[in-house]
Coordinates of N, CA and C in Angstrom, one line a residue:
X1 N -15.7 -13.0 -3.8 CA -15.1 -12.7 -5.1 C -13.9 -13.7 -5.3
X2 N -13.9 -14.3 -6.3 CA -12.5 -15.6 -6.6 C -11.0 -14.4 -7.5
X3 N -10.5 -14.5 -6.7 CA -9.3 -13.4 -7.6 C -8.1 -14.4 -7.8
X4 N -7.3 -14.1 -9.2 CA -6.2 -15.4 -9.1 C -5.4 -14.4 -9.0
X5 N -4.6 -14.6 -8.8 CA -3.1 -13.8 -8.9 C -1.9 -14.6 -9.7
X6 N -0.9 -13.6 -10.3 CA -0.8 -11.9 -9.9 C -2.0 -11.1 -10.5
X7 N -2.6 -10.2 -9.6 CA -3.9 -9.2 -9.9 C -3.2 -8.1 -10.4
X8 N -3.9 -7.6 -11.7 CA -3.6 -5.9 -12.0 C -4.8 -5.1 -11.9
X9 N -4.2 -4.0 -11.9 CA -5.2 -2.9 -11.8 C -7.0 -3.0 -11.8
X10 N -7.0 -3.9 -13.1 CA -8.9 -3.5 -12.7 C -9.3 -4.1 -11.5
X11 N -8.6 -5.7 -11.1 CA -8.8 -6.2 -9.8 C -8.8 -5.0 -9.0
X12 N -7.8 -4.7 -8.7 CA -7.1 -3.8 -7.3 C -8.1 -2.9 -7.1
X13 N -9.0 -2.1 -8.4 CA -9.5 -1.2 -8.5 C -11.2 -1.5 -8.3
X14 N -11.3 -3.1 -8.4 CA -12.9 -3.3 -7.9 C -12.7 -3.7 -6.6
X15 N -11.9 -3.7 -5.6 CA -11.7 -4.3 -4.1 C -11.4 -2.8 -3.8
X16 N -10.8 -2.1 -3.5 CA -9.9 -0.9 -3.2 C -10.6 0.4 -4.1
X17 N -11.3 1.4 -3.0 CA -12.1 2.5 -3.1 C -11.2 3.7 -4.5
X18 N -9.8 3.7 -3.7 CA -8.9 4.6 -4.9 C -9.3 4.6 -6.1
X19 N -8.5 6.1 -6.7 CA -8.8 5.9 -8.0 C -7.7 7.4 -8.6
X20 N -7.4 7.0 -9.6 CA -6.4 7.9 -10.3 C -6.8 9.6 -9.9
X21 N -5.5 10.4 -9.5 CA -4.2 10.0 -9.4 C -3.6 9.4 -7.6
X22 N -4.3 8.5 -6.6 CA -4.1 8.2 -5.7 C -4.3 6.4 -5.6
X23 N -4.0 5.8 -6.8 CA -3.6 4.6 -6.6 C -2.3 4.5 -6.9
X24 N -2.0 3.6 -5.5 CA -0.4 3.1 -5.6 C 0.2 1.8 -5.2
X25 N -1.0 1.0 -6.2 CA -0.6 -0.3 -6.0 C -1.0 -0.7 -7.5
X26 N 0.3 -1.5 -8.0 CA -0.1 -1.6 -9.6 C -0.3 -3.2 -9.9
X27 N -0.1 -4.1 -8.4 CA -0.5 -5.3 -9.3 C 0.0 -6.1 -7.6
X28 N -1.4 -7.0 -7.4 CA -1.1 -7.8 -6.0 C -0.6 -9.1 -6.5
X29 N 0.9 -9.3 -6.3 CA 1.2 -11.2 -6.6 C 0.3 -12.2 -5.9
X30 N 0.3 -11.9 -4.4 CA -0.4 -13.0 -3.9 C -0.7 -12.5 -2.8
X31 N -1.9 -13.2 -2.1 CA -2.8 -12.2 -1.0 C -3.8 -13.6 -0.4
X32 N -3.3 -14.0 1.4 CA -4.3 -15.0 1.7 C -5.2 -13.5 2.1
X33 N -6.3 -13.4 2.4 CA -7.3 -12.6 2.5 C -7.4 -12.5 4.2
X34 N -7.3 -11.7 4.6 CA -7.1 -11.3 5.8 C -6.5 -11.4 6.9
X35 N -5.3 -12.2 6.1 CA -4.4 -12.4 7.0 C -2.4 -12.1 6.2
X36 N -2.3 -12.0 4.8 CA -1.1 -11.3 4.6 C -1.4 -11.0 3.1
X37 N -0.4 -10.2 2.6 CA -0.4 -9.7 1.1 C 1.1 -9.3 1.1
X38 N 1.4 -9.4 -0.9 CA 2.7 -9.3 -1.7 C 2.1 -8.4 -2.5
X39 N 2.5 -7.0 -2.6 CA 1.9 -5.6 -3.9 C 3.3 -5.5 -4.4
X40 N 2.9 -4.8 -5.8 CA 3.7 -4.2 -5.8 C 3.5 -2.7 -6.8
X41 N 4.6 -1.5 -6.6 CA 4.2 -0.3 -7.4 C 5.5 -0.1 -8.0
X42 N 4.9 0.3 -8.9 CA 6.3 0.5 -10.6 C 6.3 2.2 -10.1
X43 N 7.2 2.5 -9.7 CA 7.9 4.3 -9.4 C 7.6 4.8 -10.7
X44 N 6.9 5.5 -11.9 CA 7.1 5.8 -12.3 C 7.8 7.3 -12.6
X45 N 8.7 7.0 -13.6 CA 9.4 8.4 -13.2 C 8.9 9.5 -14.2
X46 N 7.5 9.4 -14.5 CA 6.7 10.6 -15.1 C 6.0 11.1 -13.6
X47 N 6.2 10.5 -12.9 CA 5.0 11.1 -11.6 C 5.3 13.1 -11.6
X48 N 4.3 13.5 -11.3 CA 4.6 14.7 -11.4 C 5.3 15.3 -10.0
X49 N 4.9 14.3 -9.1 CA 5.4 14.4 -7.5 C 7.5 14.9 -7.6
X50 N 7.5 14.1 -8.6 CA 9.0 14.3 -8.6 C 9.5 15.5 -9.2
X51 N 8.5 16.5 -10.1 CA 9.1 17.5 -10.6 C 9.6 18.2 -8.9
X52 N 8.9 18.7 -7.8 CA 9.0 19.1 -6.6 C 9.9 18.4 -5.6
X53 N 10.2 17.0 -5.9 CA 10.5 15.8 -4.4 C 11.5 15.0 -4.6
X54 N 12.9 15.8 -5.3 CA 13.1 17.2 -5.4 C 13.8 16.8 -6.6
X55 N 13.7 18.2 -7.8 CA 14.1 18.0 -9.0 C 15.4 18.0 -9.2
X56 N 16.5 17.7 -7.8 CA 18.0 17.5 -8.9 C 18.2 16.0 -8.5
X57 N 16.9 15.8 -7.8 CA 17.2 14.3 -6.8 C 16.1 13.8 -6.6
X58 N 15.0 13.2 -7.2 CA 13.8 12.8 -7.1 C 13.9 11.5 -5.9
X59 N 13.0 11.9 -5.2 CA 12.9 10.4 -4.0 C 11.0 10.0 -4.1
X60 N 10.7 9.4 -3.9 CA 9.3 8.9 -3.9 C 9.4 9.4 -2.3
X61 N 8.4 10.5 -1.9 CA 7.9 10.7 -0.4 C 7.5 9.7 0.4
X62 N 8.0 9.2 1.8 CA 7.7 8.6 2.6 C 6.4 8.4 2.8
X63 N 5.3 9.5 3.0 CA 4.3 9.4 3.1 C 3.2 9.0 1.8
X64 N 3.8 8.7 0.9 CA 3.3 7.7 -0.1 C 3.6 6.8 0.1
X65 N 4.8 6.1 0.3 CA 5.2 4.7 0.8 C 4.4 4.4 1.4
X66 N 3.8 4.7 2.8 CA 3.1 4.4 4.0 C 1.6 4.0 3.3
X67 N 1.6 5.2 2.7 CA 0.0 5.2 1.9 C -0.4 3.9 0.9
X68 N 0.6 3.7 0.3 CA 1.3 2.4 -0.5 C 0.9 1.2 0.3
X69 N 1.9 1.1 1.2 CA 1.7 -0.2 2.1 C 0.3 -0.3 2.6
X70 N -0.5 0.7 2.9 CA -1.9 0.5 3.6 C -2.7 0.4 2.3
X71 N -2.7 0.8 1.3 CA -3.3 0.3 0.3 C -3.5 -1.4 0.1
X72 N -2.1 -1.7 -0.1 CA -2.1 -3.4 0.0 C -2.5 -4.1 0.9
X73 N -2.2 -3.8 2.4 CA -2.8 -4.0 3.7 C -4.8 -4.3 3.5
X74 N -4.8 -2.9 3.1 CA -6.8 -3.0 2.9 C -6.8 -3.8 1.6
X75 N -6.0 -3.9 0.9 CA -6.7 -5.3 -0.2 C -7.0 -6.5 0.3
X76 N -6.1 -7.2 1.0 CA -5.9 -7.8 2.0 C -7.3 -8.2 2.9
X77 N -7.2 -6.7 3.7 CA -8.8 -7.0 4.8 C -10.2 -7.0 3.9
X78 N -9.7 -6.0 2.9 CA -11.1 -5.6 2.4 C -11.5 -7.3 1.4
X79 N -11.0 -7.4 0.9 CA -11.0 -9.2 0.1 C -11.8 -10.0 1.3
X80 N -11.0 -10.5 2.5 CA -11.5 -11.3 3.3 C -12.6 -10.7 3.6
X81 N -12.9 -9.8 3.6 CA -14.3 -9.3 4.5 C -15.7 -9.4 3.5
X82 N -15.0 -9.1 2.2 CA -16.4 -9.2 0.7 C -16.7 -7.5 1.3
X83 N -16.1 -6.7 1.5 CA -16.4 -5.2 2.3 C -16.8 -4.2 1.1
X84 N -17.3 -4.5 0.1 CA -17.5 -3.7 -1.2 C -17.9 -2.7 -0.4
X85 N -16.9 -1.5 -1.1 CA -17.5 -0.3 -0.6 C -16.7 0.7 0.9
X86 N -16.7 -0.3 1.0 CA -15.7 -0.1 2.3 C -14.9 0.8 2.4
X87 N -14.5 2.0 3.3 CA -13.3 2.9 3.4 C -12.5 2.7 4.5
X88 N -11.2 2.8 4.1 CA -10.1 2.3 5.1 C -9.5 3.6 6.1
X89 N -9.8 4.1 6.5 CA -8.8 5.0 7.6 C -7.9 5.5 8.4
X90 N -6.6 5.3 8.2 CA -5.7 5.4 9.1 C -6.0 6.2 10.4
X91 N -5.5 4.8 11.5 CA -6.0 4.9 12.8 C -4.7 5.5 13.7
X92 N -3.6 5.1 12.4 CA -2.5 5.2 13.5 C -1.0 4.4 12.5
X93 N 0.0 5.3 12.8 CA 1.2 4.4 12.2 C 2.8 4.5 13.1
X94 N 2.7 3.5 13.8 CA 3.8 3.4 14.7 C 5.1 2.7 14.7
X95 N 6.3 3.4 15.0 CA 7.4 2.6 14.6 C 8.0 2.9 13.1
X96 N 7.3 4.0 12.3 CA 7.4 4.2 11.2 C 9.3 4.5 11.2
X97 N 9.6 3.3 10.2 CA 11.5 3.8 9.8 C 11.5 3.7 8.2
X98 N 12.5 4.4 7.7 CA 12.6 4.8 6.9 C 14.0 4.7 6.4
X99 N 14.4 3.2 5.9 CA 15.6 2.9 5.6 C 16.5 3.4 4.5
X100 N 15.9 3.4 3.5 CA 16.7 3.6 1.9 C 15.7 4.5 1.1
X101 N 16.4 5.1 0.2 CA 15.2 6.3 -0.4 C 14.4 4.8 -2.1
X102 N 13.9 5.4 -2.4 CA 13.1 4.8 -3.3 C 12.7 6.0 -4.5
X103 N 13.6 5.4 -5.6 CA 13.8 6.3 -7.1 C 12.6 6.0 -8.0
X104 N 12.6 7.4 -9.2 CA 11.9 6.5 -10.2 C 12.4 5.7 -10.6
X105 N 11.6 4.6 -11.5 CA 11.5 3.9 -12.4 C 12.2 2.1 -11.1
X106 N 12.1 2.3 -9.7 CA 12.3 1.2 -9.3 C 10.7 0.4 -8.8
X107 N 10.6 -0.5 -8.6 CA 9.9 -1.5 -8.4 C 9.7 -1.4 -6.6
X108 N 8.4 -0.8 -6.4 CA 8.8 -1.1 -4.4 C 7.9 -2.8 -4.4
X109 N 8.2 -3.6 -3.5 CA 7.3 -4.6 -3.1 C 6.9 -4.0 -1.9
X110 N 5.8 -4.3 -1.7 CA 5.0 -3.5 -0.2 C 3.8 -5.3 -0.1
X111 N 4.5 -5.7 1.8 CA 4.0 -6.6 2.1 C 3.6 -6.0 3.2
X112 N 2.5 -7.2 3.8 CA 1.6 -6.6 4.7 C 1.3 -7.9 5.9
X113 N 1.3 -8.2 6.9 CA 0.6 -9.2 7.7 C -0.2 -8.6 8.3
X114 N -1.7 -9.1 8.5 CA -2.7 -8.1 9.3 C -2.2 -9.1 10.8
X115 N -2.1 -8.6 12.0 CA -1.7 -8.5 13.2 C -3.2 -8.8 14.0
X116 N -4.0 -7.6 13.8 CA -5.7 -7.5 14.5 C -6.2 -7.6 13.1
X117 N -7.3 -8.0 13.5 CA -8.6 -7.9 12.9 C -9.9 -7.8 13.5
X118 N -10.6 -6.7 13.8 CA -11.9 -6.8 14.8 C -12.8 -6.3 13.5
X119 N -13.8 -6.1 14.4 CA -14.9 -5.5 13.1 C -14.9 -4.2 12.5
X120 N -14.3 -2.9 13.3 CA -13.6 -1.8 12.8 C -12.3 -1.4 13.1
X121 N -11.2 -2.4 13.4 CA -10.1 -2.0 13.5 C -9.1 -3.1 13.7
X122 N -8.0 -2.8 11.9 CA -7.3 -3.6 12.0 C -6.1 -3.3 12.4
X123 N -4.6 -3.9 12.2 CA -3.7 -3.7 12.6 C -2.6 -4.3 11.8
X124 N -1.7 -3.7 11.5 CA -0.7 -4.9 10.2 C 0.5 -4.2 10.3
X125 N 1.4 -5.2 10.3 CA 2.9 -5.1 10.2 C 3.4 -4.8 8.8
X126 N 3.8 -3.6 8.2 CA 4.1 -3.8 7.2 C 6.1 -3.3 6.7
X127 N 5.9 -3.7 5.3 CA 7.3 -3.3 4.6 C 7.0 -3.1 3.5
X128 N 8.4 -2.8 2.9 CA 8.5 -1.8 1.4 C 9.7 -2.1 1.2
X129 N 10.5 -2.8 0.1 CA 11.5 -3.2 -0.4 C 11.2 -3.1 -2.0
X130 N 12.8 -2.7 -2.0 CA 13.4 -2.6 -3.5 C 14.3 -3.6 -3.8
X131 N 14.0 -4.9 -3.9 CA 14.7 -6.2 -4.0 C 15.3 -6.6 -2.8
X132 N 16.1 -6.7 -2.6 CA 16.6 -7.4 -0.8 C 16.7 -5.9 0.0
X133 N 16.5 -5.0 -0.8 CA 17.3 -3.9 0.1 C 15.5 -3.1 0.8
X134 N 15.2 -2.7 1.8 CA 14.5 -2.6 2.9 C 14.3 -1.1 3.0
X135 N 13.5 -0.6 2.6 CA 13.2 0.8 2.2 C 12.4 1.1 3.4
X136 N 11.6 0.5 4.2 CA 10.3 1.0 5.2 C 9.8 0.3 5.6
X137 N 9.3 0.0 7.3 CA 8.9 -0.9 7.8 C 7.9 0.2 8.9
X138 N 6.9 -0.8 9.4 CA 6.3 0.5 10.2 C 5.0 -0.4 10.9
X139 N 4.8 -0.4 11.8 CA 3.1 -0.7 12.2 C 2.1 -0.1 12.1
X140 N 1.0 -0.2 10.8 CA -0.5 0.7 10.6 C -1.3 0.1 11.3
X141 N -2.7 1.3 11.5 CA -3.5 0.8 12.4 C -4.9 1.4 11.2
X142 N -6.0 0.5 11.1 CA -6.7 1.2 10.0 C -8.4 1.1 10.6
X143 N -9.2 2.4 10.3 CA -10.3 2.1 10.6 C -11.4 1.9 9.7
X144 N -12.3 1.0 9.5 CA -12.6 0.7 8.6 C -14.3 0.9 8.8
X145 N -15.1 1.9 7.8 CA -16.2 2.4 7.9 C -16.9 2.2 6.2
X146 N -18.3 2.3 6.5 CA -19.4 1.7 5.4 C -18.7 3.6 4.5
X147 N -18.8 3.3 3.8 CA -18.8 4.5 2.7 C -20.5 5.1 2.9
X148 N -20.5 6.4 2.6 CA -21.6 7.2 2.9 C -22.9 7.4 1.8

């Protein structure tokens, strides 16, 4: 598949299994294919996540972050691979830190270098920043299986 970048949505959404309300990647700047990627996700501050997380003080949950970054991570593998169809797995997330909180209506960039790549299990170094400032850094581990 020839993709130019920056990619929006319908790309992200013929490579990448997700689909509303569990995509959280709104547009890849640039991506060599199986070896690194630039995402990024617009916080919207209608999310309903925020009426709960927490309503005098909304933060986007860590574990969307994470979810975030492995999204862009598998655009990444799944592109190089031509893996139409493909489901990504979390195998594993190590070293997970969690530097600065992440509001609505900010911009996260979520980059990715894949580390491994075997035939079902990759590995990537990733991050999550709000302009210079460094919101999440972590090592995912992903497994990756034919859809059923």
């Amino acid at each position: 598949m020839e993709i130019s970048y920056p990619a929006g949505r319908d790309v992200i959404e013929s490579v990448l299994p997700h689909r509303d309300p569990f995509v959280w990647v709104s547009c890849v700047l640039e991506c060599e294919p199986g070896v690194s990627v630039k995402a990024e996700l617009d916080v919207s501050p209608d999310l309903p996540l925020f009426e709960g997380h927490f309503p005098d003080y909304p933060v986007l949950p860590g574990v969307i972050i994470m979810e975030a970054l492995a999204q862009a991570a598998s655009f990444s593998i799944l592109v190089a691979r031509e893996a139409e169809g493909a489901l990504g797995f979390f195998a594993g997330i190590d070293n997970a830190k969690f530097r600065n909180q992440v509001r609505p209506g900010d911009t996260l960039t979520l980059e990715a270098t894949i580390v491994k790549s075997s035939r079902r299990l990759c590995v990537a170094e990733v991050k999550a920043s709000v302009g210079d400032t460094v919101c999440a850094t972590a090592t995912q581990k992903y497994v990756l299986a034919p859809a059923a």
